Amino acid sequence: MARFMIRGIDDYIAALEKLDSQADETIEAAVYEGAGIIANSIKAGLQSLPIDEGPNGLPRFGTLENPLNGVSRRQKADLINSMGIAPIQRFRADINTKIGWDGYGSVKTKAHPQGVPNVLLMRTIESGTSFMKKNPVVRKSVNKARRNAEEAIKK
């Protein structure tokens, strides 16, 4: 009868268990790395937003006949400063994060006495309105950086 011995199996099992215990931290680091690449691309896209302001650097109000092409310098700075990456979220086997805008801008209006919400302003820029031409900064930036982010995550 044949007899064989396997050596090193205990070391192999220990290595696999160590990898399993570190898997979540490794995945989180990879997700943040990819999100950082996308966020940097979006910030670069925000830097290229056209400036369209009225006298004294105040935001201009668009109309149906004369829609806005961009934002004021203050609104642009508000968007860049308020953008960030959310903490890691876990749902079942998924590990996610989000890139978004927080807070209120420094431009106050009658409808928004605290300032225009940065999320609302970004949504207006991205999709356009009847008084502002659309400028899909996020969509273009994400498409441009997607491959680089995927490669960083794979590494």
PDB file of C-alpha atoms in Angstrom:
ATOM      1  CA  MET A   1       0.000   0.000   0.000  1.00  0.00           C
ATOM      2  CA  ALA A   2       1.310   3.500  -0.915  1.00  0.00           C
ATOM      3  CA  ARG A   3       1.951   6.044   1.712  1.00  0.00           C
ATOM      4  CA  PHE A   4       2.590   9.770   1.239  1.00  0.00           C
ATOM      5  CA  MET A   5       3.189  12.712   3.521  1.00  0.00           C
ATOM      6  CA  ILE A   6       2.326  16.349   2.916  1.00  0.00           C
ATOM      7  CA  ARG A   7       4.665  18.763   4.584  1.00  0.00           C
ATOM      8  CA  GLY A   8       4.056  22.457   5.087  1.00  0.00           C
ATOM      9  CA  ILE A   9       0.269  22.254   4.953  1.00  0.00           C
ATOM     10  CA  ASP A  10       0.032  23.841   8.407  1.00  0.00           C
ATOM     11  CA  ASP A  11       2.142  26.785   7.203  1.00  0.00           C
ATOM     12  CA  TYR A  12      -0.065  27.144   4.130  1.00  0.00           C
ATOM     13  CA  ILE A  13      -3.247  27.130   6.234  1.00  0.00           C
ATOM     14  CA  ALA A  14      -1.745  29.714   8.610  1.00  0.00           C
ATOM     15  CA  ALA A  15      -0.859  31.968   5.652  1.00  0.00           C
ATOM     16  CA  LEU A  16      -4.417  31.702   4.285  1.00  0.00           C
ATOM     17  CA  GLU A  17      -5.913  32.518   7.685  1.00  0.00           C
ATOM     18  CA  LYS A  18      -3.646  35.560   8.002  1.00  0.00           C
ATOM     19  CA  LEU A  19      -4.734  36.792   4.557  1.00  0.00           C
ATOM     20  CA  ASP A  20      -8.377  36.290   5.495  1.00  0.00           C
ATOM     21  CA  SER A  21      -8.012  38.327   8.680  1.00  0.00           C
ATOM     22  CA  GLN A  22      -6.407  41.214   6.739  1.00  0.00           C
ATOM     23  CA  ALA A  23      -8.730  41.060   3.727  1.00  0.00           C
ATOM     24  CA  ASP A  24     -11.187  43.745   4.894  1.00  0.00           C
ATOM     25  CA  GLU A  25      -8.429  46.264   5.664  1.00  0.00           C
ATOM     26  CA  THR A  26      -6.807  45.588   2.287  1.00  0.00           C
ATOM     27  CA  ILE A  27     -10.098  46.020   0.437  1.00  0.00           C
ATOM     28  CA  GLU A  28     -10.868  49.260   2.316  1.00  0.00           C
ATOM     29  CA  ALA A  29      -7.449  50.665   1.422  1.00  0.00           C
ATOM     30  CA  ALA A  30      -7.989  49.729  -2.234  1.00  0.00           C
ATOM     31  CA  VAL A  31     -11.448  51.331  -2.302  1.00  0.00           C
ATOM     32  CA  TYR A  32     -10.094  54.563  -0.805  1.00  0.00           C
ATOM     33  CA  GLU A  33      -7.221  54.569  -3.301  1.00  0.00           C
ATOM     34  CA  GLY A  34      -9.636  54.300  -6.229  1.00  0.00           C
ATOM     35  CA  ALA A  35     -11.993  56.897  -4.740  1.00  0.00           C
ATOM     36  CA  GLY A  36      -9.063  59.276  -4.285  1.00  0.00           C
ATOM     37  CA  ILE A  37      -8.164  59.030  -7.966  1.00  0.00           C
ATOM     38  CA  ILE A  38     -11.773  59.724  -8.981  1.00  0.00           C
ATOM     39  CA  ALA A  39     -12.042  62.616  -6.486  1.00  0.00           C
ATOM     40  CA  ASN A  40      -8.858  64.225  -7.824  1.00  0.00           C
ATOM     41  CA  SER A  41     -10.215  63.951 -11.348  1.00  0.00           C
ATOM     42  CA  ILE A  42     -13.502  65.593 -10.318  1.00  0.00           C
ATOM     43  CA  LYS A  43     -11.625  68.425  -8.555  1.00  0.00           C
ATOM     44  CA  ALA A  44      -9.618  69.007 -11.729  1.00  0.00           C
ATOM     45  CA  GLY A  45     -12.898  69.123 -13.653  1.00  0.00           C
ATOM     46  CA  LEU A  46     -14.307  71.640 -11.185  1.00  0.00           C
ATOM     47  CA  GLN A  47     -11.223  73.803 -11.691  1.00  0.00           C
ATOM     48  CA  SER A  48     -12.082  73.986 -15.395  1.00  0.00           C
ATOM     49  CA  LEU A  49     -15.665  75.162 -14.808  1.00  0.00           C
ATOM     50  CA  PRO A  50     -16.332  78.398 -16.701  1.00  0.00           C
ATOM     51  CA  ILE A  51     -16.778  81.575 -14.686  1.00  0.00           C
ATOM     52  CA  ASP A  52     -19.984  83.498 -15.368  1.00  0.00           C
ATOM     53  CA  GLU A  53     -20.591  86.301 -12.905  1.00  0.00           C
ATOM     54  CA  GLY A  54     -22.218  89.652 -12.801  1.00  0.00           C
ATOM     55  CA  PRO A  55     -20.781  92.987 -11.655  1.00  0.00           C
ATOM     56  CA  ASN A  56     -18.602  93.040  -8.515  1.00  0.00           C
ATOM     57  CA  GLY A  57     -18.032  89.277  -8.726  1.00  0.00           C
ATOM     58  CA  LEU A  58     -21.569  88.441  -7.630  1.00  0.00           C
ATOM     59  CA  PRO A  59     -23.399  85.499  -9.172  1.00  0.00           C
ATOM     60  CA  ARG A  60     -25.426  86.409 -12.206  1.00  0.00           C
ATOM     61  CA  PHE A  61     -28.980  85.128 -12.529  1.00  0.00           C
ATOM     62  CA  GLY A  62     -29.756  83.280 -15.736  1.00  0.00           C
ATOM     63  CA  THR A  63     -32.923  83.555 -17.750  1.00  0.00           C
ATOM     64  CA  LEU A  64     -34.517  81.476 -20.481  1.00  0.00           C
ATOM     65  CA  GLU A  65     -33.220  83.913 -23.094  1.00  0.00           C
ATOM     66  CA  ASN A  66     -29.770  84.285 -21.549  1.00  0.00           C
ATOM     67  CA  PRO A  67     -28.856  81.127 -19.560  1.00  0.00           C
ATOM     68  CA  LEU A  68     -25.766  80.884 -17.361  1.00  0.00           C
ATOM     69  CA  ASN A  69     -22.698  79.200 -18.842  1.00  0.00           C
ATOM     70  CA  GLY A  70     -20.913  78.682 -15.525  1.00  0.00           C
ATOM     71  CA  VAL A  71     -20.697  79.716 -11.879  1.00  0.00           C
ATOM     72  CA  SER A  72     -19.181  82.565  -9.903  1.00  0.00           C
ATOM     73  CA  ARG A  73     -15.669  82.307  -8.459  1.00  0.00           C
ATOM     74  CA  ARG A  74     -17.115  82.009  -4.928  1.00  0.00           C
ATOM     75  CA  GLN A  75     -19.442  79.180  -5.948  1.00  0.00           C
ATOM     76  CA  LYS A  76     -16.589  77.374  -7.682  1.00  0.00           C
ATOM     77  CA  ALA A  77     -14.425  77.655  -4.560  1.00  0.00           C
ATOM     78  CA  ASP A  78     -17.326  76.464  -2.385  1.00  0.00           C
ATOM     79  CA  LEU A  79     -17.759  73.359  -4.540  1.00  0.00           C
ATOM     80  CA  ILE A  80     -14.058  72.516  -4.519  1.00  0.00           C
ATOM     81  CA  ASN A  81     -13.726  73.014  -0.754  1.00  0.00           C
ATOM     82  CA  SER A  82     -16.887  71.096   0.180  1.00  0.00           C
ATOM     83  CA  MET A  83     -16.133  67.991  -1.894  1.00  0.00           C
ATOM     84  CA  GLY A  84     -14.963  64.920  -0.032  1.00  0.00           C
ATOM     85  CA  ILE A  85     -14.926  61.155   0.337  1.00  0.00           C
ATOM     86  CA  ALA A  86     -17.342  59.589   2.822  1.00  0.00           C
ATOM     87  CA  PRO A  87     -16.256  56.977   5.372  1.00  0.00           C
ATOM     88  CA  ILE A  88     -16.339  53.339   4.284  1.00  0.00           C
ATOM     89  CA  GLN A  89     -19.789  51.768   4.342  1.00  0.00           C
ATOM     90  CA  ARG A  90     -20.435  48.045   4.624  1.00  0.00           C
ATOM     91  CA  PHE A  91     -23.569  46.315   3.451  1.00  0.00           C
ATOM     92  CA  ARG A  92     -23.450  42.531   3.514  1.00  0.00           C
ATOM     93  CA  ALA A  93     -20.397  41.613   1.421  1.00  0.00           C
ATOM     94  CA  ASP A  94     -20.040  45.061  -0.195  1.00  0.00           C
ATOM     95  CA  ILE A  95     -17.498  47.646   0.892  1.00  0.00           C
ATOM     96  CA  ASN A  96     -18.293  51.113  -0.531  1.00  0.00           C
ATOM     97  CA  THR A  97     -17.603  54.792  -0.215  1.00  0.00           C
ATOM     98  CA  LYS A  98     -19.125  57.870  -1.827  1.00  0.00           C
ATOM     99  CA  ILE A  99     -17.755  61.084  -3.233  1.00  0.00           C
ATOM    100  CA  GLY A 100     -19.966  64.092  -2.640  1.00  0.00           C
ATOM    101  CA  TRP A 101     -20.527  67.650  -1.478  1.00  0.00           C
ATOM    102  CA  ASP A 102     -21.395  68.806   2.000  1.00  0.00           C
ATOM    103  CA  GLY A 103     -22.703  71.994   3.538  1.00  0.00           C
ATOM    104  CA  TYR A 104     -23.863  75.309   2.190  1.00  0.00           C
ATOM    105  CA  GLY A 105     -22.192  77.765  -0.131  1.00  0.00           C
ATOM    106  CA  SER A 106     -21.234  81.308   0.743  1.00  0.00           C
ATOM    107  CA  VAL A 107     -23.702  82.806  -1.747  1.00  0.00           C
ATOM    108  CA  LYS A 108     -26.975  83.518   0.057  1.00  0.00           C
ATOM    109  CA  THR A 109     -30.282  83.906  -1.764  1.00  0.00           C
ATOM    110  CA  LYS A 110     -33.846  84.687  -0.823  1.00  0.00           C
ATOM    111  CA  ALA A 111     -34.796  81.005  -1.095  1.00  0.00           C
ATOM    112  CA  HIS A 112     -31.613  79.860   0.700  1.00  0.00           C
ATOM    113  CA  PRO A 113     -30.734  82.334   3.489  1.00  0.00           C
ATOM    114  CA  GLN A 114     -28.028  79.955   4.842  1.00  0.00           C
ATOM    115  CA  GLY A 115     -26.493  79.759   1.395  1.00  0.00           C
ATOM    116  CA  VAL A 116     -27.241  77.549  -1.580  1.00  0.00           C
ATOM    117  CA  PRO A 117     -26.679  73.874  -0.674  1.00  0.00           C
ATOM    118  CA  ASN A 118     -23.528  72.674  -2.441  1.00  0.00           C
ATOM    119  CA  VAL A 119     -25.261  69.444  -3.493  1.00  0.00           C
ATOM    120  CA  LEU A 120     -28.034  71.449  -5.164  1.00  0.00           C
ATOM    121  CA  LEU A 121     -25.554  73.707  -6.937  1.00  0.00           C
ATOM    122  CA  MET A 122     -23.546  70.730  -8.213  1.00  0.00           C
ATOM    123  CA  ARG A 123     -26.685  68.970  -9.397  1.00  0.00           C
ATOM    124  CA  THR A 124     -27.692  72.132 -11.252  1.00  0.00           C
ATOM    125  CA  ILE A 125     -24.297  72.339 -12.945  1.00  0.00           C
ATOM    126  CA  GLU A 126     -24.238  68.640 -13.824  1.00  0.00           C
ATOM    127  CA  SER A 127     -27.764  68.354 -15.249  1.00  0.00           C
ATOM    128  CA  GLY A 128     -28.544  71.922 -16.249  1.00  0.00           C
ATOM    129  CA  THR A 129     -31.788  73.840 -15.735  1.00  0.00           C
ATOM    130  CA  SER A 130     -33.970  76.210 -17.674  1.00  0.00           C
ATOM    131  CA  PHE A 131     -31.641  79.056 -16.609  1.00  0.00           C
ATOM    132  CA  MET A 132     -28.255  77.258 -16.724  1.00  0.00           C
ATOM    133  CA  LYS A 133     -26.599  75.222 -19.447  1.00  0.00           C
ATOM    134  CA  LYS A 134     -25.536  71.763 -18.338  1.00  0.00           C
ATOM    135  CA  ASN A 135     -21.863  71.121 -17.757  1.00  0.00           C
ATOM    136  CA  PRO A 136     -21.447  67.401 -16.898  1.00  0.00           C
ATOM    137  CA  VAL A 137     -18.219  67.760 -14.904  1.00  0.00           C
ATOM    138  CA  VAL A 138     -18.697  64.674 -12.732  1.00  0.00           C
ATOM    139  CA  ARG A 139     -19.710  62.355 -15.551  1.00  0.00           C
ATOM    140  CA  LYS A 140     -16.784  63.387 -17.749  1.00  0.00           C
ATOM    141  CA  SER A 141     -14.283  63.257 -14.882  1.00  0.00           C
ATOM    142  CA  VAL A 142     -15.393  59.800 -13.715  1.00  0.00           C
ATOM    143  CA  ASN A 143     -15.284  58.400 -17.243  1.00  0.00           C
ATOM    144  CA  LYS A 144     -11.833  59.886 -17.741  1.00  0.00           C
ATOM    145  CA  ALA A 145     -10.382  58.442 -14.504  1.00  0.00           C
ATOM    146  CA  ARG A 146     -12.235  55.119 -14.338  1.00  0.00           C
ATOM    147  CA  ARG A 147      -9.463  52.957 -15.846  1.00  0.00           C
ATOM    148  CA  ASN A 148      -6.780  54.485 -13.648  1.00  0.00           C
ATOM    149  CA  ALA A 149      -8.906  53.921 -10.536  1.00  0.00           C
ATOM    150  CA  GLU A 150      -9.593  50.312 -11.509  1.00  0.00           C
ATOM    151  CA  GLU A 151      -5.887  49.684 -12.030  1.00  0.00           C
ATOM    152  CA  ALA A 152      -5.054  51.211  -8.629  1.00  0.00           C
ATOM    153  CA  ILE A 153      -7.654  49.027  -6.956  1.00  0.00           C
ATOM    154  CA  LYS A 154      -6.259  45.919  -8.629  1.00  0.00           C
ATOM    155  CA  LYS A 155      -2.759  46.709  -7.368  1.00  0.00           C
TER     156      LYS A 155
END
